[in-house]
Amino acid sequence: MKRSLKYIVLVVLLIAVCIILLTPVGPRLRGYMGRLMSYTSVKLKAEKTIPENTYNWEIKDLNGKTHAFQENKGKVVFLNLWATWCKPCLKEMPDIQALYNDYSDKVSFMLVSEEESIKVKGFVSKKSYRLPFYLADDHMPEIFKSTTIPTTYIISKQGKIVMAENGAIDWNSEEVRRLLEKLIVE
C-alpha cells in the first residue's frame, strides 16, 4: 500500500513537471509565479528613500556616453527597467511614450536595459519611440533590482520611491499624471 502511494505521488509530480516544462501552460505558470514573487518584493520598495550610494550608478546612452544617476538628484524620475524580448515591456512602451511627450521637460525619464547595445539600438531603429534609452553596464543598485521586467519606479525630488510597479501598466493614465503633477510641484 505504501509503495503504491509513493508511486502515485511520483507520477503526479512527474506529470506536473512535464506540464510546466513541455506545454504552453508552463511559461504562463512560471511567469505568473515570478510576477507573484517579484510583485511583493517591488511593492516593499515603495516609500523607501534611495540610499546615497545609488547616485554613483552609471549608465550609458545609446551613443556610448556615460551618465551618472547623480544627474537626476533633486528631480522627479521615471525609471523603467525593460528588455527588447519582453512582451509586457513592449506593450507598455506606447503609454510611456505618450507620458514622455507631455512630461519630458518636467520629469527625468530613464528606460534602462541590461541587454547588449546592438540589440537595443536595433529595436530603437525599428520603432518610432523618442524615449531616452540607456544601457546598464555596471551593476544595478540593490534598491532597483527586480526578478521580473518591466519594473518601473517613480522617484520624488527628495529621492523617495513613491511608486514601484512590475508588469505592464497603463503609464498614460490619469492616476499617474496626477501623481507626476503632485511630485513636480513639491
mmCIF file of C-alpha atoms in Angstrom:
data_model
loop_
_atom_site.group_PDB
_atom_site.id
_atom_site.type_symbol
_atom_site.label_atom_id
_atom_site.label_comp_id
_atom_site.label_asym_id
_atom_site.label_seq_id
_atom_site.Cartn_x
_atom_site.Cartn_y
_atom_site.Cartn_z
ATOM 1 C CA MET A 1 0.000 0.000 0.000
ATOM 2 C CA LYS A 2 2.777 2.453 0.916
ATOM 3 C CA ARG A 3 4.587 1.618 -2.280
ATOM 4 C CA SER A 4 1.545 2.464 -4.398
ATOM 5 C CA LEU A 5 1.057 5.799 -2.607
ATOM 6 C CA LYS A 6 4.681 6.731 -3.310
ATOM 7 C CA TYR A 7 4.173 5.664 -6.914
ATOM 8 C CA ILE A 8 1.065 7.857 -7.281
ATOM 9 C CA VAL A 9 2.842 10.859 -5.756
ATOM 10 C CA LEU A 10 5.809 10.316 -8.073
ATOM 11 C CA VAL A 11 3.573 10.055 -11.156
ATOM 12 C CA VAL A 12 1.638 13.210 -10.199
ATOM 13 C CA LEU A 13 4.890 15.068 -9.592
ATOM 14 C CA LEU A 14 6.278 13.874 -12.923
ATOM 15 C CA ILE A 15 3.123 14.983 -14.742
ATOM 16 C CA ALA A 16 3.291 18.405 -13.074
ATOM 17 C CA VAL A 17 6.942 18.831 -14.089
ATOM 18 C CA CYS A 18 6.107 17.814 -17.684
ATOM 19 C CA ILE A 19 3.237 20.319 -17.806
ATOM 20 C CA ILE A 20 5.470 23.082 -16.508
ATOM 21 C CA LEU A 21 8.345 22.304 -18.852
ATOM 22 C CA LEU A 22 6.742 20.963 -22.026
ATOM 23 C CA THR A 23 3.352 22.602 -22.572
ATOM 24 C CA PRO A 24 2.213 26.158 -23.322
ATOM 25 C CA VAL A 25 0.834 26.305 -19.784
ATOM 26 C CA GLY A 26 4.365 26.085 -18.353
ATOM 27 C CA PRO A 27 5.697 29.511 -19.368
ATOM 28 C CA ARG A 28 2.469 31.151 -18.251
ATOM 29 C CA LEU A 29 2.609 29.381 -14.901
ATOM 30 C CA ARG A 30 6.290 30.241 -14.431
ATOM 31 C CA GLY A 31 5.584 33.847 -15.433
ATOM 32 C CA TYR A 32 2.683 34.076 -13.036
ATOM 33 C CA MET A 33 4.735 32.676 -10.163
ATOM 34 C CA GLY A 34 7.624 35.009 -10.985
ATOM 35 C CA ARG A 35 5.324 38.038 -11.040
ATOM 36 C CA LEU A 36 3.708 36.949 -7.799
ATOM 37 C CA MET A 37 7.057 36.589 -6.050
ATOM 38 C CA SER A 38 8.512 39.759 -7.570
ATOM 39 C CA TYR A 39 5.371 41.813 -7.012
ATOM 40 C CA THR A 40 5.760 41.721 -3.263
ATOM 41 C CA SER A 41 9.488 42.490 -3.389
ATOM 42 C CA VAL A 42 8.976 45.520 -5.647
ATOM 43 C CA LYS A 43 5.999 46.782 -3.632
ATOM 44 C CA LEU A 44 8.117 46.686 -0.472
ATOM 45 C CA LYS A 45 10.440 49.262 -2.036
ATOM 46 C CA ALA A 46 7.704 51.889 -2.299
ATOM 47 C CA GLU A 47 8.061 54.657 0.256
ATOM 48 C CA LYS A 48 11.772 53.920 0.713
ATOM 49 C CA THR A 49 14.382 56.598 0.270
ATOM 50 C CA ILE A 50 17.125 55.790 -2.191
ATOM 51 C CA PRO A 51 20.462 55.163 -0.440
ATOM 52 C CA GLU A 52 23.039 57.848 -1.160
ATOM 53 C CA ASN A 53 25.423 55.412 -2.875
ATOM 54 C CA THR A 54 22.721 54.745 -5.515
ATOM 55 C CA TYR A 55 23.588 58.109 -7.051
ATOM 56 C CA ASN A 56 27.006 56.675 -8.002
ATOM 57 C CA TRP A 57 25.300 54.319 -10.500
ATOM 58 C CA GLU A 58 26.425 54.917 -14.071
ATOM 59 C CA ILE A 59 24.613 54.018 -17.275
ATOM 60 C CA LYS A 60 25.306 54.715 -20.941
ATOM 61 C CA ASP A 61 23.080 56.241 -23.556
ATOM 62 C CA LEU A 62 22.843 54.619 -26.987
ATOM 63 C CA ASN A 63 25.712 56.781 -28.248
ATOM 64 C CA GLY A 64 28.003 55.361 -25.568
ATOM 65 C CA LYS A 65 28.091 58.483 -23.401
ATOM 66 C CA THR A 66 28.194 57.733 -19.669
ATOM 67 C CA HIS A 67 25.587 59.298 -17.398
ATOM 68 C CA ALA A 68 25.592 59.188 -13.620
ATOM 69 C CA PHE A 69 22.319 58.723 -11.788
ATOM 70 C CA GLN A 70 23.611 61.712 -9.806
ATOM 71 C CA GLU A 71 22.403 63.918 -12.707
ATOM 72 C CA ASN A 72 18.845 63.170 -11.581
ATOM 73 C CA LYS A 73 19.261 64.108 -7.944
ATOM 74 C CA GLY A 74 16.583 66.639 -6.993
ATOM 75 C CA LYS A 75 14.388 65.727 -9.998
ATOM 76 C CA VAL A 76 11.290 63.605 -10.401
ATOM 77 C CA VAL A 77 12.473 60.375 -12.048
ATOM 78 C CA PHE A 78 10.578 57.802 -14.091
ATOM 79 C CA LEU A 79 12.860 54.744 -14.149
ATOM 80 C CA ASN A 80 11.764 51.799 -16.301
ATOM 81 C CA LEU A 81 13.746 48.549 -16.437
ATOM 82 C CA TRP A 82 12.934 46.699 -19.649
ATOM 83 C CA ALA A 83 14.212 44.415 -22.430
ATOM 84 C CA THR A 84 13.601 44.117 -26.168
ATOM 85 C CA TRP A 85 12.412 40.490 -25.828
ATOM 86 C CA CYS A 86 9.913 41.269 -23.048
ATOM 87 C CA LYS A 87 6.354 41.389 -24.426
ATOM 88 C CA PRO A 88 4.873 43.241 -21.412
ATOM 89 C CA CYS A 89 7.699 45.802 -21.774
ATOM 90 C CA LEU A 90 6.782 46.378 -25.405
ATOM 91 C CA LYS A 91 3.088 46.556 -24.547
ATOM 92 C CA GLU A 92 3.578 49.490 -22.165
ATOM 93 C CA MET A 93 6.040 51.377 -24.386
ATOM 94 C CA PRO A 94 3.362 53.444 -26.257
ATOM 95 C CA ASP A 95 1.928 54.613 -22.902
ATOM 96 C CA ILE A 96 5.386 55.621 -21.705
ATOM 97 C CA GLN A 97 5.949 57.499 -24.986
ATOM 98 C CA ALA A 98 2.667 59.402 -24.544
ATOM 99 C CA LEU A 99 3.611 60.300 -20.966
ATOM 100 C CA TYR A 100 7.098 61.342 -22.078
ATOM 101 C CA ASN A 101 5.620 63.584 -24.789
ATOM 102 C CA ASP A 102 3.831 65.625 -22.120
ATOM 103 C CA TYR A 103 6.312 65.457 -19.233
ATOM 104 C CA SER A 104 9.800 65.224 -20.736
ATOM 105 C CA ASP A 105 10.612 68.788 -19.685
ATOM 106 C CA LYS A 106 9.497 68.233 -16.067
ATOM 107 C CA VAL A 107 10.412 64.588 -15.334
ATOM 108 C CA SER A 108 13.640 62.720 -15.959
ATOM 109 C CA PHE A 109 12.740 59.598 -17.935
ATOM 110 C CA MET A 110 15.167 56.682 -17.934
ATOM 111 C CA LEU A 111 14.424 53.460 -19.803
ATOM 112 C CA VAL A 112 17.226 51.117 -18.830
ATOM 113 C CA SER A 113 18.064 47.765 -20.393
ATOM 114 C CA GLU A 114 20.778 45.323 -19.386
ATOM 115 C CA GLU A 115 20.954 43.961 -22.921
ATOM 116 C CA GLU A 116 23.757 44.432 -25.412
ATOM 117 C CA SER A 117 23.910 47.790 -27.144
ATOM 118 C CA ILE A 118 23.338 46.319 -30.610
ATOM 119 C CA LYS A 119 20.010 44.750 -29.589
ATOM 120 C CA VAL A 120 18.658 47.941 -28.056
ATOM 121 C CA LYS A 121 19.888 50.078 -30.965
ATOM 122 C CA GLY A 122 18.225 47.682 -33.415
ATOM 123 C CA PHE A 123 14.953 47.897 -31.510
ATOM 124 C CA VAL A 124 15.068 51.696 -31.367
ATOM 125 C CA SER A 125 15.861 51.995 -35.093
ATOM 126 C CA LYS A 126 12.830 49.823 -35.985
ATOM 127 C CA LYS A 127 10.405 51.690 -33.738
ATOM 128 C CA SER A 128 9.418 55.335 -33.705
ATOM 129 C CA TYR A 129 9.931 55.884 -29.984
ATOM 130 C CA ARG A 130 11.701 59.077 -28.997
ATOM 131 C CA LEU A 131 12.478 57.992 -25.458
ATOM 132 C CA PRO A 132 15.733 58.267 -23.504
ATOM 133 C CA PHE A 133 17.052 54.700 -23.659
ATOM 134 C CA TYR A 134 20.053 53.685 -21.575
ATOM 135 C CA LEU A 135 22.220 50.620 -21.106
ATOM 136 C CA ALA A 136 23.266 49.370 -17.693
ATOM 137 C CA ASP A 137 26.906 48.309 -17.969
ATOM 138 C CA ASP A 138 27.521 48.498 -14.262
ATOM 139 C CA HIS A 139 25.765 46.557 -11.564
ATOM 140 C CA MET A 140 22.209 47.647 -10.851
ATOM 141 C CA PRO A 141 21.823 49.320 -7.441
ATOM 142 C CA GLU A 142 20.250 46.937 -4.946
ATOM 143 C CA ILE A 143 17.230 49.192 -4.416
ATOM 144 C CA PHE A 144 16.281 48.883 -8.122
ATOM 145 C CA LYS A 145 16.889 45.152 -8.570
ATOM 146 C CA SER A 146 13.887 43.066 -9.532
ATOM 147 C CA THR A 147 13.412 39.488 -10.652
ATOM 148 C CA THR A 148 10.929 40.451 -13.368
ATOM 149 C CA ILE A 149 10.607 43.090 -16.023
ATOM 150 C CA PRO A 150 9.226 45.508 -16.759
ATOM 151 C CA THR A 151 9.777 47.117 -13.398
ATOM 152 C CA THR A 152 9.166 50.831 -13.033
ATOM 153 C CA TYR A 153 9.903 53.272 -10.236
ATOM 154 C CA ILE A 154 8.679 56.822 -9.877
ATOM 155 C CA ILE A 155 11.021 58.728 -7.586
ATOM 156 C CA SER A 156 10.346 62.072 -5.926
ATOM 157 C CA LYS A 157 12.688 65.070 -5.911
ATOM 158 C CA GLN A 158 13.623 64.062 -2.366
ATOM 159 C CA GLY A 159 14.843 60.658 -3.588
ATOM 160 C CA LYS A 160 11.908 58.658 -2.273
ATOM 161 C CA ILE A 161 10.348 55.834 -4.305
ATOM 162 C CA VAL A 162 6.696 56.861 -4.426
ATOM 163 C CA MET A 163 5.550 54.210 -6.896
ATOM 164 C CA ALA A 164 7.036 50.794 -7.662
ATOM 165 C CA GLU A 165 5.338 48.525 -10.192
ATOM 166 C CA ASN A 166 6.207 45.493 -12.232
ATOM 167 C CA GLY A 167 4.373 44.155 -15.232
ATOM 168 C CA ALA A 168 2.721 46.176 -17.976
ATOM 169 C CA ILE A 169 0.906 49.216 -16.587
ATOM 170 C CA ASP A 170 -1.064 51.995 -18.301
ATOM 171 C CA TRP A 171 1.500 54.705 -17.640
ATOM 172 C CA ASN A 172 -0.557 57.274 -19.520
ATOM 173 C CA SER A 173 -3.442 57.046 -17.027
ATOM 174 C CA GLU A 174 -4.956 59.980 -15.183
ATOM 175 C CA GLU A 175 -3.777 58.483 -11.893
ATOM 176 C CA VAL A 176 -0.128 58.502 -12.994
ATOM 177 C CA ARG A 177 -0.470 62.009 -14.442
ATOM 178 C CA ARG A 178 -1.951 63.303 -11.161
ATOM 179 C CA LEU A 179 0.935 61.712 -9.254
ATOM 180 C CA LEU A 180 3.533 63.315 -11.532
ATOM 181 C CA GLU A 181 1.824 66.723 -11.273
ATOM 182 C CA LYS A 182 1.868 66.455 -7.481
ATOM 183 C CA LEU A 183 5.553 65.449 -7.427
ATOM 184 C CA ILE A 184 6.573 68.220 -9.817
ATOM 185 C CA VAL A 185 5.219 70.986 -7.580
ATOM 186 C CA GLU A 186 6.686 69.553 -4.352
#
